[in-house]
CSV table of C-alpha atoms in Angstrom, one decimal:
chain,number,residue,atom,x,y,z
K,2,MET,CA,-19.4,-1.4,-4.9
K,3,GLY,CA,-21.0,-4.6,-7.9
K,4,ASP,CA,-22.7,-8.2,-7.9
K,5,ILE,CA,-21.2,-11.6,-9.3
K,6,GLN,CA,-22.4,-14.7,-10.5
K,7,GLY,CA,-20.7,-18.1,-9.5
K,8,GLN,CA,-19.5,-21.2,-11.2
K,9,GLY,CA,-22.0,-22.8,-14.1
K,10,GLY,CA,-24.9,-20.1,-14.4
K,11,GLU,CA,-25.7,-20.7,-11.3
K,12,MET,CA,-24.9,-17.4,-8.0
K,13,PRO,CA,-23.5,-18.9,-4.9
K,14,PRO,CA,-24.7,-17.9,-1.4
K,15,GLU,CA,-25.0,-14.4,-1.0
K,16,ARG,CA,-23.9,-12.4,1.8
K,17,VAL,CA,-23.9,-8.0,2.5
K,18,CYS,CA,-21.5,-7.3,5.0
K,19,ASP,CA,-20.8,-4.7,7.9
K,20,ASP,CA,-18.5,-2.0,7.2
K,21,GLU,CA,-17.6,1.7,8.8
K,22,VAL,CA,-16.8,5.0,7.1
K,23,PHE,CA,-14.4,6.5,7.9
K,24,GLU,CA,-14.3,10.6,6.8
K,25,GLU,CA,-11.3,13.0,5.6
K,26,GLU,CA,-8.5,11.3,7.0
K,27,ASP,CA,-5.2,12.2,6.1
K,28,ASP,CA,-3.2,9.3,6.1
K,29,GLU,CA,-4.0,5.6,6.4
K,30,PRO,CA,-3.1,3.9,9.9
K,31,GLU,CA,-0.2,1.8,9.0
K,32,ASN,CA,-1.4,-1.2,10.9
K,33,ASP,CA,-5.1,-1.1,10.6
K,34,GLY,CA,-6.2,-0.8,14.3
K,35,ILE,CA,-4.3,-3.5,15.4
K,36,PRO,CA,-1.6,-3.5,17.6
K,37,ASP,CA,1.9,-3.8,17.2
K,38,THR,CA,1.9,-6.3,19.9
K,39,TYR,CA,-0.2,-8.5,17.8
K,40,VAL,CA,0.9,-12.3,17.5
K,41,PRO,CA,-0.7,-14.9,15.3
K,42,GLY,CA,-1.5,-18.4,16.5
K,43,PRO,CA,0.6,-21.0,14.5
K,44,LEU,CA,-0.9,-22.1,11.8
K,45,VAL,CA,-2.0,-25.9,11.3
K,46,PRO,CA,-2.3,-27.5,8.2
K,47,LEU,CA,-6.2,-28.2,7.2
K,48,LYS,CA,-5.1,-31.9,6.8
K,49,GLU,CA,-4.3,-32.0,9.9
K,50,GLN,CA,-7.3,-30.4,11.5
K,51,LEU,CA,-9.6,-32.8,10.1
K,52,GLU,CA,-7.8,-35.5,11.9
K,53,LYS,CA,-7.6,-34.1,14.8
K,54,ASP,CA,-11.1,-35.4,17.0
K,55,LYS,CA,-12.1,-38.3,15.0
K,56,ASP,CA,-13.8,-39.7,17.8
K,57,ASP,CA,-16.5,-37.4,18.1
K,58,GLU,CA,-18.8,-38.4,15.3
K,59,SER,CA,-20.4,-35.0,15.1
K,60,LEU,CA,-17.8,-33.2,14.7
K,61,THR,CA,-16.2,-35.4,12.5
K,62,ARG,CA,-19.8,-34.9,10.8
K,63,TRP,CA,-19.8,-31.7,10.7
K,64,LYS,CA,-15.9,-31.1,10.0
K,65,GLU,CA,-17.2,-33.9,6.2
K,66,LYS,CA,-20.5,-31.8,6.0
K,67,LEU,CA,-18.3,-28.1,5.4
K,68,LEU,CA,-14.8,-29.7,4.4
K,69,GLY,CA,-15.8,-33.2,2.8
K,70,CYS,CA,-15.5,-32.1,-0.8
K,71,VAL,CA,-12.2,-30.7,-1.0
K,72,GLU,CA,-10.6,-32.8,1.4
K,73,ASP,CA,-9.0,-35.1,-1.5
K,74,ASP,CA,-7.4,-31.5,-3.3
K,75,LEU,CA,-5.6,-30.7,0.3
K,76,ASN,CA,-2.3,-30.7,-0.2
K,77,GLY,CA,-1.0,-30.2,3.2
K,78,GLN,CA,-0.5,-26.4,3.1
K,79,MET,CA,-0.5,-24.4,5.9
K,80,GLU,CA,-0.9,-20.9,4.4
K,81,PRO,CA,-4.5,-20.0,3.2
K,82,GLU,CA,-4.2,-19.4,-0.9
K,83,VAL,CA,-7.4,-16.2,-1.6
K,84,THR,CA,-7.8,-15.5,-5.2
K,85,PHE,CA,-10.3,-13.0,-6.4
K,86,HIS,CA,-11.6,-13.0,-9.7
K,87,SER,CA,-14.2,-10.7,-10.5
K,88,ILE,CA,-14.9,-6.9,-9.2
K,89,GLY,CA,-18.6,-5.8,-9.9
K,90,ILE,CA,-20.8,-3.0,-9.5
K,91,ILE,CA,-24.7,-3.0,-9.3
K,92,SER,CA,-26.9,-0.2,-9.0
K,93,GLU,CA,-30.4,1.2,-10.5
K,94,GLU,CA,-29.2,3.3,-13.0
K,95,LEU,CA,-26.4,0.8,-14.6
K,96,GLY,CA,-27.7,-2.4,-13.2
K,97,GLU,CA,-24.7,-5.0,-12.9
K,98,MET,CA,-21.1,-4.0,-14.0
K,99,ASN,CA,-17.9,-7.0,-14.2
K,100,THR,CA,-14.8,-6.3,-14.1
K,101,PRO,CA,-12.2,-9.6,-14.4
K,102,LEU,CA,-9.3,-9.8,-11.9
K,103,PRO,CA,-6.8,-9.4,-11.8
K,104,ILE,CA,-6.2,-6.0,-13.5
K,105,ASP,CA,-3.4,-4.9,-15.6
K,106,ASP,CA,-0.8,-2.5,-14.1
K,107,ASP,CA,-1.3,-0.6,-17.5
K,108,GLN,CA,-5.0,-0.2,-16.3
K,109,SER,CA,-5.1,0.4,-13.6
K,110,ASN,CA,-5.4,4.1,-13.9
K,111,ARG,CA,-8.5,3.5,-16.3
K,112,ILE,CA,-12.0,4.3,-15.2
K,113,LEU,CA,-13.8,0.7,-14.2
K,114,PHE,CA,-17.3,2.5,-13.2
K,115,THR,CA,-18.5,5.7,-13.8
K,116,LEU,CA,-22.0,6.8,-11.3
K,117,ARG,CA,-24.5,9.9,-10.8
K,118,GLU,CA,-23.9,12.0,-8.2
K,119,GLY,CA,-26.7,11.0,-5.4
K,120,SER,CA,-27.3,7.5,-6.8
K,121,LEU,CA,-27.0,3.8,-4.9
K,122,TYR,CA,-25.0,0.8,-5.4
K,123,ARG,CA,-22.7,-2.3,-3.8
K,124,MET,CA,-20.2,-3.5,-4.5
K,125,LYS,CA,-19.7,-7.0,-5.4
K,126,LEU,CA,-16.6,-9.8,-5.0
K,127,THR,CA,-15.8,-13.3,-6.2
K,128,PHE,CA,-13.3,-15.4,-4.3
K,129,THR,CA,-12.6,-18.7,-4.1
K,130,VAL,CA,-10.0,-19.6,-0.4
K,131,LYS,CA,-7.7,-23.0,-1.2
K,132,ASN,CA,-5.5,-25.5,1.4
K,133,ASN,CA,-6.7,-23.5,4.7
K,134,ILE,CA,-8.5,-21.7,6.3
K,135,VAL,CA,-9.1,-17.9,6.7
K,136,SER,CA,-9.6,-16.5,9.3
K,137,GLY,CA,-11.1,-12.7,10.5
K,138,LEU,CA,-10.8,-11.4,6.3
K,139,ALA,CA,-11.2,-7.7,6.4
K,140,TYR,CA,-11.4,-4.8,3.9
K,141,SER,CA,-10.0,-1.6,3.4
K,142,ASN,CA,-11.9,0.9,0.8
K,143,THR,CA,-9.3,4.4,0.7
K,144,VAL,CA,-10.6,7.2,-2.2
K,145,TRP,CA,-9.1,10.1,-3.1
K,146,LYS,CA,-10.5,13.3,-5.2
K,147,GLY,CA,-6.9,14.7,-6.9
K,148,HIS,CA,-4.6,14.5,-3.8
K,149,LEU,CA,-6.9,14.7,-1.1
K,150,GLN,CA,-7.8,11.3,0.2
K,151,VAL,CA,-12.0,12.0,0.8
K,152,GLU,CA,-13.1,8.6,2.8
K,153,GLN,CA,-11.9,5.1,4.3
K,154,ARG,CA,-14.1,2.7,4.5
K,155,LYS,CA,-14.2,-0.7,6.2
K,156,GLY,CA,-15.6,-3.7,6.7
K,157,MET,CA,-15.0,-7.2,8.0
K,158,LEU,CA,-16.0,-10.2,5.5
K,159,GLY,CA,-15.6,-13.1,7.8
K,160,THR,CA,-13.5,-16.7,7.9
K,161,PHE,CA,-13.9,-18.9,5.0
K,162,ALA,CA,-13.3,-22.4,4.5
K,163,PRO,CA,-11.5,-24.1,1.4
K,164,GLN,CA,-14.5,-25.1,-1.3
K,165,LYS,CA,-14.4,-24.9,-5.1
K,166,GLU,CA,-17.5,-23.1,-5.3
K,167,PRO,CA,-16.3,-19.7,-5.2
K,168,TYR,CA,-17.7,-17.5,-2.8
K,169,VAL,CA,-19.8,-13.8,-3.2
K,170,GLU,CA,-19.9,-10.8,-1.1
K,171,THR,CA,-21.9,-7.9,-1.6
K,172,LEU,CA,-21.2,-4.9,0.2
K,173,LYS,CA,-23.5,-2.6,1.2
K,174,GLU,CA,-24.9,-0.2,0.0
K,175,GLU,CA,-23.7,3.7,-1.0
K,176,THR,CA,-24.9,7.1,-2.4
K,177,THR,CA,-22.9,8.0,-4.2
K,178,PRO,CA,-22.3,12.3,-3.1
K,179,SER,CA,-24.0,15.1,-4.8
K,180,GLY,CA,-22.6,18.8,-5.7
K,181,GLU,CA,-20.4,20.5,-8.5
K,182,LEU,CA,-17.2,19.3,-6.2
K,183,ALA,CA,-18.3,15.7,-5.5
K,184,ARG,CA,-18.5,15.5,-9.8
K,185,GLY,CA,-14.9,14.4,-11.6
K,186,VAL,CA,-12.7,11.4,-11.5
K,187,TYR,CA,-11.8,9.6,-7.8
K,188,SER,CA,-8.8,7.4,-7.4
K,189,ALA,CA,-8.5,4.4,-5.1
K,190,LYS,CA,-7.6,1.7,-3.1
K,191,LEU,CA,-8.9,-1.4,-2.3
K,192,LYS,CA,-6.8,-3.7,0.0
K,193,PHE,CA,-7.9,-7.2,1.6
K,194,GLU,CA,-6.6,-8.7,4.5
K,195,ASP,CA,-6.5,-11.6,7.2
K,196,ASP,CA,-6.2,-11.8,10.7
K,197,ASP,CA,-2.5,-12.7,10.3
K,198,ARG,CA,-1.8,-9.5,8.4
K,199,ARG,CA,-1.9,-11.7,5.2
K,200,CYS,CA,-2.3,-8.8,2.3
K,201,HIS,CA,-4.4,-10.7,-0.2
K,202,LEU,CA,-5.4,-8.1,-2.9
K,203,GLU,CA,-4.5,-4.7,-3.4
K,204,LEU,CA,-6.2,-3.3,-6.0
K,205,SER,CA,-6.1,0.3,-7.6
K,206,TYR,CA,-8.8,1.6,-9.4
K,207,SER,CA,-10.5,4.7,-10.9
K,208,PHE,CA,-14.2,6.0,-11.1
K,209,GLU,CA,-16.1,8.6,-11.9
K,210,ILE,CA,-18.6,11.1,-10.9
K,211,THR,CA,-21.5,12.9,-13.2
K,212,GLU,CA,-24.3,15.2,-12.8
K,213,GLN,CA,-27.4,14.2,-12.8
K,214,HIS,CA,-29.7,15.2,-15.3
K,215,SER,CA,-33.9,16.0,-14.2
């Protein structure tokens, strides 16, 4: 699913993310494949991390390059804050369609986009990170038609440091299903969690697949 511009009209760096598809699963795994015995490491305030290894000039320069632009904004908070600003769809047929986030509860059942069967599309997201590094940010996108789960796609976005400009992430290209049974309205839930199991976004939305005209 999408495409999105950064602030000030400039397009921030864009990456395509790897993902996996799990089709026709009845239930979404409760822990997304993370063992129950997993214990996250302790969080350290980013300001404290910047104070470490000050005698190492090369490491200090690397930290300044990575985080210098936000060092004045650090407030000692340990929890990373990930804010998603928009979700978009890119396809040859429709071009680019963007929806600002968050979506109101009364809009969650509204159809966000319509695609023709057998068409290629990508989803694109913009988000910002504040306070601390977010590690292992991953997503799952589960799709239902009626009460039947028809697809579950999972992927890893990566690790992101705080910065003032938004990140832009493009998911891998997908193809809508074809055939009479594939047409209709679908419901979906898109969820983003980090490797400490913090949920940064859980978005319910709907989309429609229509007949391909010759």
